[in-house]
CSV table of C-alpha atoms and ligand atoms in Angstrom, one decimal:
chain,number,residue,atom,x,y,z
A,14,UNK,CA,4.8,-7.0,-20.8
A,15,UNK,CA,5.2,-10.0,-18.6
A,16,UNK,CA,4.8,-9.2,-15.2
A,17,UNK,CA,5.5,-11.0,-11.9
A,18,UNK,CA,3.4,-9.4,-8.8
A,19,UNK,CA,4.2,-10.9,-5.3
A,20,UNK,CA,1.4,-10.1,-3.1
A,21,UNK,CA,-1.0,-9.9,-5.9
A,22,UNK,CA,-3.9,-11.4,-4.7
A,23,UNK,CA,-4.0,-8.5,-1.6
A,24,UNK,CA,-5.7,-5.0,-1.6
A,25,UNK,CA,-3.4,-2.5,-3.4
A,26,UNK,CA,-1.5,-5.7,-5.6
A,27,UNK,CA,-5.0,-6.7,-6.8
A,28,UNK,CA,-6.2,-3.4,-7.8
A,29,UNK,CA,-3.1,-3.6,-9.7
A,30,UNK,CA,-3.3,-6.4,-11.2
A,31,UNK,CA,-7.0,-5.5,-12.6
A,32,UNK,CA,-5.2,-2.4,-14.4
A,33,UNK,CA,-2.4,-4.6,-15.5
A,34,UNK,CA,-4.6,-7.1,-17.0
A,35,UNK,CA,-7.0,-4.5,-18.5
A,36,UNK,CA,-4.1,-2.3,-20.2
A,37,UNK,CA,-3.3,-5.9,-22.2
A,38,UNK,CA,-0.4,-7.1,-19.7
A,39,UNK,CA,0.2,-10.2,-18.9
A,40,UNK,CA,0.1,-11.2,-15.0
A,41,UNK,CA,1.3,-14.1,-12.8
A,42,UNK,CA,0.5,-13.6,-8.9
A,43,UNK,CA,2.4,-14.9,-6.8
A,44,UNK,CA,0.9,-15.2,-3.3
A,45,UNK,CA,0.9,-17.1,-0.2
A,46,UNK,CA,-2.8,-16.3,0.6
A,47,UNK,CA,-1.6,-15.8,4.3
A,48,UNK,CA,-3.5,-12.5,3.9
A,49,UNK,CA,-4.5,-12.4,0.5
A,50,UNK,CA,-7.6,-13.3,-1.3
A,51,UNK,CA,-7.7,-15.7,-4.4
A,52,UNK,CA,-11.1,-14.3,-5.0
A,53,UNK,CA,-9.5,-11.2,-6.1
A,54,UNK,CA,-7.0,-12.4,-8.9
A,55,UNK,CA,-8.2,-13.4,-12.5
A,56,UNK,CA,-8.4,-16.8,-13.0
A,57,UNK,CA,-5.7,-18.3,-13.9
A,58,UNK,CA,-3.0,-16.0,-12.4
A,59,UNK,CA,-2.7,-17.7,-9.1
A,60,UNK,CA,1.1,-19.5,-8.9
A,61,UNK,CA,1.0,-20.0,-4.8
A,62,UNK,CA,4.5,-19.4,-2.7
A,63,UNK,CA,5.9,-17.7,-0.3
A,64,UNK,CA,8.3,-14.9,-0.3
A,65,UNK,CA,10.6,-17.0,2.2
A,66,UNK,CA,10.9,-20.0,-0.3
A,67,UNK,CA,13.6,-18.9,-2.8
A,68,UNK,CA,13.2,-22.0,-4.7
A,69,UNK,CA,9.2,-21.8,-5.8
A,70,UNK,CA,10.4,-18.0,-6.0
A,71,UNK,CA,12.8,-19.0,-8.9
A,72,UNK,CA,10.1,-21.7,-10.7
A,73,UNK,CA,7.2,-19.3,-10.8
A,74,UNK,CA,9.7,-16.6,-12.0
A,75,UNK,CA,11.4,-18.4,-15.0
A,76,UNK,CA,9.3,-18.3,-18.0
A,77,UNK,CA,10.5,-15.2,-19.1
A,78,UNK,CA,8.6,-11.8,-17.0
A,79,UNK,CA,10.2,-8.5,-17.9
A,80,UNK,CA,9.1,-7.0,-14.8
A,81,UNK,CA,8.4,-7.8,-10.9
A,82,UNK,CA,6.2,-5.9,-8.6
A,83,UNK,CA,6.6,-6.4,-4.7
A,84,UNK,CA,3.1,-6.1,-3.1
A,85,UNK,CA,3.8,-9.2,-0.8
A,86,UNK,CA,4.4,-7.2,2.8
A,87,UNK,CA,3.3,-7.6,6.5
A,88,UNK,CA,1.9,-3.6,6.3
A,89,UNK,CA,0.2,-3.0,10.1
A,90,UNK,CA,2.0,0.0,11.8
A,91,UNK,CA,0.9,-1.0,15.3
A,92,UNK,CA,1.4,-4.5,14.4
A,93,UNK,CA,5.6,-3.8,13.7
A,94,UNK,CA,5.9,-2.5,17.1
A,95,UNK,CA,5.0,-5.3,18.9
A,96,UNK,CA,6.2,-8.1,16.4
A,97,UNK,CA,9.3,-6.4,14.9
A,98,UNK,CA,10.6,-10.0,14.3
A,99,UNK,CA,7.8,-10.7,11.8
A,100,UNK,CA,8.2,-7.4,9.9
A,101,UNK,CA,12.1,-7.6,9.3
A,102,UNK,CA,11.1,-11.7,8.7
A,103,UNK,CA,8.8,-11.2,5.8
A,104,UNK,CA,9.5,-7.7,4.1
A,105,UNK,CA,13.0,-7.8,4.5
A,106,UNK,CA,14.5,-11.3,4.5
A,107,UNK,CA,11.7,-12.4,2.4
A,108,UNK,CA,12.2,-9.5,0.0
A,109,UNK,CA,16.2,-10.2,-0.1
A,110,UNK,CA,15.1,-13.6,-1.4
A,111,UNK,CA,12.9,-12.3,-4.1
A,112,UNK,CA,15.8,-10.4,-5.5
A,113,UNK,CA,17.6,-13.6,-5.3
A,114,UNK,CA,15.6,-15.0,-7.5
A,115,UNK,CA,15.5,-12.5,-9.6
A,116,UNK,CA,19.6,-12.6,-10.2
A,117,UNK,CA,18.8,-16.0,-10.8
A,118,UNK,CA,16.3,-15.7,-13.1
A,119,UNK,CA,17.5,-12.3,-15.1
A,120,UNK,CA,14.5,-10.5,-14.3
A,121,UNK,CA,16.3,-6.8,-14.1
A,122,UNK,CA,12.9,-4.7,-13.0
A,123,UNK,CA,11.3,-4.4,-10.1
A,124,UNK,CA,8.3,-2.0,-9.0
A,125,UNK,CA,8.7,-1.9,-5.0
A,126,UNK,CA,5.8,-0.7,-3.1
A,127,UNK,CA,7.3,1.3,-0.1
A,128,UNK,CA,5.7,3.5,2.5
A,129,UNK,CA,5.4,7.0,3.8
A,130,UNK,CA,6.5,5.4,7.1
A,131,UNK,CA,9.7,6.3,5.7
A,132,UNK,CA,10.1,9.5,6.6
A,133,UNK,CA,9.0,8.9,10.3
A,134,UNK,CA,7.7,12.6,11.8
A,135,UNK,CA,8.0,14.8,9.2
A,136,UNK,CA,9.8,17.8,9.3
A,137,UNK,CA,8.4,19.9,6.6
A,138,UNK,CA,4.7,19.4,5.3
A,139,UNK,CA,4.0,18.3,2.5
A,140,UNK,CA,7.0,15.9,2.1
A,141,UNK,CA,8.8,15.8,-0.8
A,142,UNK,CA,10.7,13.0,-1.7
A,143,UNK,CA,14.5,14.4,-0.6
A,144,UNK,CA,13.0,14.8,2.9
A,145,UNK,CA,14.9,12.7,5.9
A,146,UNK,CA,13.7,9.5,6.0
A,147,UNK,CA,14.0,8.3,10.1
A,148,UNK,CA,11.3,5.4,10.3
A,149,UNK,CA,9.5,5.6,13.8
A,150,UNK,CA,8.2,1.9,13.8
A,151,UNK,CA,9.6,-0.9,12.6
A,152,UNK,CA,7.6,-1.5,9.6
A,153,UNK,CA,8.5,2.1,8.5
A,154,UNK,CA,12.3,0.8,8.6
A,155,UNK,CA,11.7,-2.1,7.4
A,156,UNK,CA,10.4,-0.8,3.7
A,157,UNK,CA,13.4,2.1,4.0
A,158,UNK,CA,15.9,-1.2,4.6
A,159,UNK,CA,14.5,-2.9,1.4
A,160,UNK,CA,14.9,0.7,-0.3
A,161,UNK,CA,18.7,1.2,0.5
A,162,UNK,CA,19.1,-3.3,-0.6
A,163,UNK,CA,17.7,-1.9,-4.0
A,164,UNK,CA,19.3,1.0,-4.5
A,165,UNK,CA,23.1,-1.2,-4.0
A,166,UNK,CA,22.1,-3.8,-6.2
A,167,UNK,CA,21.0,-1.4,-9.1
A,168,UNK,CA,24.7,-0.4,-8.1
A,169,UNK,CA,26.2,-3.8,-8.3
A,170,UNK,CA,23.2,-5.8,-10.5
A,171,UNK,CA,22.3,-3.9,-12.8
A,172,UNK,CA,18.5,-4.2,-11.7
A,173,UNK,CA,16.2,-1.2,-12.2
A,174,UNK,CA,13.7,-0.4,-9.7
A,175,UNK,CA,11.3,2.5,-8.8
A,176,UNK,CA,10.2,2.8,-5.0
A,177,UNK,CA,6.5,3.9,-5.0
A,178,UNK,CA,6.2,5.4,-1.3
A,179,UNK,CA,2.3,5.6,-0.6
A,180,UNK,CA,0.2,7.5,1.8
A,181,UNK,CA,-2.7,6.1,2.8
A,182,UNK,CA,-4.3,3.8,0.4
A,183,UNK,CA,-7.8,3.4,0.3
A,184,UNK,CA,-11.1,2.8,-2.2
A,185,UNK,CA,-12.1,0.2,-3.9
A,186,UNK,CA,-12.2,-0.8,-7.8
A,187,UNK,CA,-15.4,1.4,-8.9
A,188,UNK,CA,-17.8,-1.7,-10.1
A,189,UNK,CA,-17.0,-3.0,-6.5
A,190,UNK,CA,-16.0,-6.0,-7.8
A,191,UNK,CA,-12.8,-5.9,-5.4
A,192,UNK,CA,-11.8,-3.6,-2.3
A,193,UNK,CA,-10.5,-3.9,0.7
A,194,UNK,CA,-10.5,-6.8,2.9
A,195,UNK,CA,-7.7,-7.4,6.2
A,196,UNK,CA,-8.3,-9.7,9.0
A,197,UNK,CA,-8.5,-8.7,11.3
A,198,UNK,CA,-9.1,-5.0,9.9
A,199,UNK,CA,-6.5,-2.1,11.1
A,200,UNK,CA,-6.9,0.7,8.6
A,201,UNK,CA,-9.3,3.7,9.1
A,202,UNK,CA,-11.5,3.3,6.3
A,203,UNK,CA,-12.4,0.2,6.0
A,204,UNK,CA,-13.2,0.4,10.2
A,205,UNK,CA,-15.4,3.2,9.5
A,206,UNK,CA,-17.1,1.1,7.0
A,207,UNK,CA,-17.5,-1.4,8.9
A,208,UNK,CA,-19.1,0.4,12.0
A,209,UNK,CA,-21.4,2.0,9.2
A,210,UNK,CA,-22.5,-1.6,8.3
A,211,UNK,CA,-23.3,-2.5,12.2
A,212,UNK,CA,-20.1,-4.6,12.3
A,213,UNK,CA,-19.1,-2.3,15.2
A,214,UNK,CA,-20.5,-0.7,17.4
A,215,UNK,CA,-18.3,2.2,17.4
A,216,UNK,CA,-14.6,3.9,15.9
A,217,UNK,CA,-12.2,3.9,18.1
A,218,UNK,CA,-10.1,7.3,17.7
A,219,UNK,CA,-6.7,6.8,18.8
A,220,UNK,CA,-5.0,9.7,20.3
A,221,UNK,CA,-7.1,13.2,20.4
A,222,UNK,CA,-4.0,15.0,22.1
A,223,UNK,CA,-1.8,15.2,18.9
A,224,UNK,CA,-0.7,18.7,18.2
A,225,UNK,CA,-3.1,19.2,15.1
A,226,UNK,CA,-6.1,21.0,14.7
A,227,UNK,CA,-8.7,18.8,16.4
A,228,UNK,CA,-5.8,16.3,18.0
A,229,UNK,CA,-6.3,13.9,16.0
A,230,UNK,CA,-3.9,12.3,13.5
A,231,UNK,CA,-4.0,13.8,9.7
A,232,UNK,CA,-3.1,11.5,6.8
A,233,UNK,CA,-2.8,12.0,2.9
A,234,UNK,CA,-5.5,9.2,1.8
A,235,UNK,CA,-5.1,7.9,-2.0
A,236,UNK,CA,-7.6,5.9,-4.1
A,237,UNK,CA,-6.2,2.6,-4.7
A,238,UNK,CA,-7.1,2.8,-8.7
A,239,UNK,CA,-4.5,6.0,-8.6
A,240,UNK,CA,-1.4,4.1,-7.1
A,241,UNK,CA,-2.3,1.2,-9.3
A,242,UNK,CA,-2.0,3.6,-12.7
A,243,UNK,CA,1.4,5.0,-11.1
A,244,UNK,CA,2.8,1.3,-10.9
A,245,UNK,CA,2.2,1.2,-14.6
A,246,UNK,CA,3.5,4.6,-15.7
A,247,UNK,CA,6.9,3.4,-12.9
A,248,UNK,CA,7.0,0.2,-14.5
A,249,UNK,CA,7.2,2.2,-17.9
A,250,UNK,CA,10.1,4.3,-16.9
A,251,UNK,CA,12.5,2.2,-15.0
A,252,UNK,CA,15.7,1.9,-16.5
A,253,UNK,CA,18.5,-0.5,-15.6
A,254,UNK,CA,20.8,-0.1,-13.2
A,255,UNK,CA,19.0,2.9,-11.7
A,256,UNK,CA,16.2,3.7,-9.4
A,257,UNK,CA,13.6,6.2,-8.8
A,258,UNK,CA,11.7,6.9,-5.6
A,259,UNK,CA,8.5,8.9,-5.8
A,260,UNK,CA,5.3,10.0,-3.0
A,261,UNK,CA,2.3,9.2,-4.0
A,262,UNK,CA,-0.3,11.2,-2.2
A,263,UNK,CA,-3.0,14.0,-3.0
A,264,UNK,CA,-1.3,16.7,-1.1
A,265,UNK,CA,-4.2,17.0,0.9
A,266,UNK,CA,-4.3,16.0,4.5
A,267,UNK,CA,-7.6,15.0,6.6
A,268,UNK,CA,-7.9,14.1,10.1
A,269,UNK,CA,-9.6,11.0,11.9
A,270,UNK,CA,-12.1,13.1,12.6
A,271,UNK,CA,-12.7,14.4,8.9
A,272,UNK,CA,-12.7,10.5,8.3
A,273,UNK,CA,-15.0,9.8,10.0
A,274,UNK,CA,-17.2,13.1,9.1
A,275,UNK,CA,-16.9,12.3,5.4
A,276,UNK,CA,-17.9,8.9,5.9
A,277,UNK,CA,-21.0,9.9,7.9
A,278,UNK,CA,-21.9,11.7,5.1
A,279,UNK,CA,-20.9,9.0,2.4
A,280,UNK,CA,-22.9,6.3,4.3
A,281,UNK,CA,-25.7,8.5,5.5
A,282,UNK,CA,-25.3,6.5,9.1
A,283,UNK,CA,-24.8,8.2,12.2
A,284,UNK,CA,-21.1,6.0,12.9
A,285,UNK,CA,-20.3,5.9,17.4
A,286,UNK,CA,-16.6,6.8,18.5
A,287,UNK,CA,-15.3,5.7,21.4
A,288,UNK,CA,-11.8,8.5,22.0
A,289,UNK,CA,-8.9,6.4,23.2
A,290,UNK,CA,-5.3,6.6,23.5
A,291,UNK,CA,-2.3,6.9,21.0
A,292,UNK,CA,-1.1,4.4,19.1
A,293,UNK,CA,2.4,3.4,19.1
A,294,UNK,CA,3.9,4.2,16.0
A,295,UNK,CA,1.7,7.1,14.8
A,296,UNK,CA,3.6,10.0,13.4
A,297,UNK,CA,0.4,13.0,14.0
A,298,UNK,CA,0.8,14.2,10.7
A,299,UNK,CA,1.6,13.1,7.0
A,300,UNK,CA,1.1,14.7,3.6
A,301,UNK,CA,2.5,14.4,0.5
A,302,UNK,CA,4.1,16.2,-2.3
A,303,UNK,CA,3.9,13.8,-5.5
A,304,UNK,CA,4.9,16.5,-7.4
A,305,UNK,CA,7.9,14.7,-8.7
A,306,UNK,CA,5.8,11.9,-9.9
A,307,UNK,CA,3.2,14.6,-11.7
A,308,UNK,CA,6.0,16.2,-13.4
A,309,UNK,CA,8.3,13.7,-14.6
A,310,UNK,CA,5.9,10.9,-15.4
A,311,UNK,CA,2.2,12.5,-15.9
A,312,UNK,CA,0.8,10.8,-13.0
A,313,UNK,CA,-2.4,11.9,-12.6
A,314,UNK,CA,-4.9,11.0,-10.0
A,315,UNK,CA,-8.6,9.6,-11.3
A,316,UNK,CA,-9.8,10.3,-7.5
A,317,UNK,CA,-8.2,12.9,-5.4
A,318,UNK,CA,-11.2,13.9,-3.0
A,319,UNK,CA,-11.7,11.8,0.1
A,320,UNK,CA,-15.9,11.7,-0.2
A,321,UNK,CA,-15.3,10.0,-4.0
A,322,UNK,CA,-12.2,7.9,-2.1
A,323,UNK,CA,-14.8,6.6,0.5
A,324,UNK,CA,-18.0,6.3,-1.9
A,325,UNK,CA,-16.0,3.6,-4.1
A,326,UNK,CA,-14.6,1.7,-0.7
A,327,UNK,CA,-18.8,2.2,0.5
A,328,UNK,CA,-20.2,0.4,-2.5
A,329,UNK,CA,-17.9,-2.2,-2.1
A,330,UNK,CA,-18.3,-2.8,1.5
A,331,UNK,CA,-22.4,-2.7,1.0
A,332,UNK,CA,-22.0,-5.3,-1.6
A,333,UNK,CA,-19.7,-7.4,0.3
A,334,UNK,CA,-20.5,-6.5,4.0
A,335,UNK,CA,-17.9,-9.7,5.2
A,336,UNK,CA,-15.8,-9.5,2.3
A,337,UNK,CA,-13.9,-12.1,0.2
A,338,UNK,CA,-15.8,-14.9,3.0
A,339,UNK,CA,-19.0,-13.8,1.0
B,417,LIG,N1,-6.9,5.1,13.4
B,417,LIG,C1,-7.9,5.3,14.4
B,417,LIG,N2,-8.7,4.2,14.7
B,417,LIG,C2,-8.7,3.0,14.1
B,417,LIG,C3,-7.7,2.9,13.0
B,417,LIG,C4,-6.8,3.9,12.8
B,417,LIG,O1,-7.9,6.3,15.0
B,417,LIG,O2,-9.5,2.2,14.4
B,417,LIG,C5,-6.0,6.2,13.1
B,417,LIG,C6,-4.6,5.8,13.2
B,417,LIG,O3,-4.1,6.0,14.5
B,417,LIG,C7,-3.9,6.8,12.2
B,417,LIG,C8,-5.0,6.9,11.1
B,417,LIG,O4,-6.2,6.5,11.7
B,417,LIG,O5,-3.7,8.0,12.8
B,417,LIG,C9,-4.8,6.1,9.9
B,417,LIG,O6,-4.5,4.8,10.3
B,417,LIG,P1,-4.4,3.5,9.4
B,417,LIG,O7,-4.1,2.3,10.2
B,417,LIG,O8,-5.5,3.5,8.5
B,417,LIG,O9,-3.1,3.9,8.5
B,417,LIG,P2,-1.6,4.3,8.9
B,417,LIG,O10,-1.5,5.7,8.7
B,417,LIG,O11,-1.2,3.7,10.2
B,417,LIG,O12,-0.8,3.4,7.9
B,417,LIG,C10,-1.0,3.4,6.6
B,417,LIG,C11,-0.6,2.1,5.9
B,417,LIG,C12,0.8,1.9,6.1
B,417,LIG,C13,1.6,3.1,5.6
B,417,LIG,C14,1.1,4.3,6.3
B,417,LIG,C15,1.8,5.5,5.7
B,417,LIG,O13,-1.3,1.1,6.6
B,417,LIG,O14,1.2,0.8,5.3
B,417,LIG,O15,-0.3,4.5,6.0
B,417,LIG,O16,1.2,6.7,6.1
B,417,LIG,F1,2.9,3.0,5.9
């Protein structure tokens, strides 16, 4: 198939774009490199835009793509809180455009990469996919707002979407070839990482009052290879005029602590913290249930332990200890 990713040349959209390319699709990226890398798209994938400019949105999409799928997001937690404007700016007036374009154009599919945040502070664990969604930070609401837009134009439209809601993403591709690279860097992992490498001089642990077994906050972490294969198998099953939301998790959740204990052992280094206070934003607990996904389209992950999660993200990081600026 033909297949339009915005966002492409960033961490989950290029790991996607790697399985795209290698299952025999063909792939246009189309980026703004405000965050992403063109280091980590093929050569010869790269149509540059923005998500705000409808226009270049309609040229790169018209020579004929059966499918779109929207990486291109702001995606810091703490960041939303304190620049809401930029959030709603980017992932949902920028997103609105996209499916402009795609009226425009008659692309009818779309593979939308939505969030956990969703659901805001669970109240049943793990979190299936009927569970309330009440977003607790703004970029939370801001992926639910782009869910609800897609689910009335499959209404109206005709267009056929599936909602992927991830956990925590992390990993790298396993020849290390491409991983993960943010600046400046939010997410746990890669921090970690980057202490391990003498980058940092310690983790800073934010929040150790939460009301969890050692305070700190538990996630669902997911290799990055894993959600790529389930934006294929999505892709695959979308149909028109109708959507499909699914989890994507391991079902298994681990702590800051555990993080950071798993990567001590991973990296073999003896990793600082420094305990500080909450973050605004941070629900203290979420896990999923990607049952649905399992049972009605096979997904199945390639890496659902955290230690094999963090050994790929390791080798990538000790091969490129400053990233894509290498
Ligand atoms: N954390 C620290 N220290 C750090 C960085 C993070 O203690 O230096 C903590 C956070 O407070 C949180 C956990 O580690 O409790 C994970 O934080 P991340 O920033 O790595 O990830 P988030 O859980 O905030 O967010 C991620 C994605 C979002 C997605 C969300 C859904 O970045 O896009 O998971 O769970 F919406």
């Amino acid at each position: 198939m033909n297949i339009f990713v915005t966002g492409g040349a960033g961490y989950i959209g290029s790991h996607t774009v790697r399985l795209l390319a290698e299952a025999g699709h063909r792939v246009r990226v189309y980026d703004n490199l405000s965050e992403g890398h063109a280091a980590a798209v093929p050569a010869g994938s790269l149509f540059e835009g923005d998500l705000a400019d409808e226009k270049r949105l309609v040229e790169g999409l018209l020579d004929g793509f059966d499918c779109v799928m929207h990486f291109a997001a702001h995606c810091s937690v703490g960041e939303s809180m304190e620049k809401p404007e930029k959030y709603y700016g980017n992932n949902v007036v920028g997103s609105l455009r996209l499916l402009s374009a795609m009226r425009k154009t008659g692309v009818k599919r779309i593979v939308f990469s939505s969030s956990a945040a969703t659901y805001g502070n669970p109240v049943k664990t793990p979190i299936p996919e009927d569970h309330p969604t009440d977003p607790i930070n703004a970029y939370g609401q801001t992926k639910l707002d782009f869910e609800h837009a897609l689910k009335y134009y499959a209404g109206a439209y005709g267009i056929g979407y599936a909602a992927l809601r991830y956990f925590n993403a992390a990993g790298a591709a396993p020849d290390a070839k491409i991983g993960e690279d943010h600046d400046p860097e939010t997410h746990l992992v890669p921090i970690v990482l980057e202490a391990a490498l003498g980058r940092r001089d310690a983790v800073a642990i934010f929040g150790t009052d939460y009301p969890t077994p050692d305070g700190t906050c538990i996630r669902d972490y997911i290799h990055v290879y894993d959600l790529a294969q389930a934006h294929i198998l999505a892709m695959e099953a979308i149909e028109p005029g109708k959507g499909r939301v699914y989890n994507l998790g391991n079902g298994a959740g681990y702590s800051v602590r555990e993080v950071i204990e798993t990567a001590r052992r991973v990296t073999g280094h003896r990793l600082p913290v420094k305990e500080g206070p909450r973050r605004a934003g941070d629900p203290p607990t979420l896990v999923a249930s990607s049952e649905k996904i399992t049972r009605e389209l096979g997904w199945k992950p390639r890496f659902p332990d955290l230690q094999a999660i963090v050994e790929t993200a390791w080798r990538w990081h000790k091969a490129n200890p400053k990233g894509y600026a290498e």
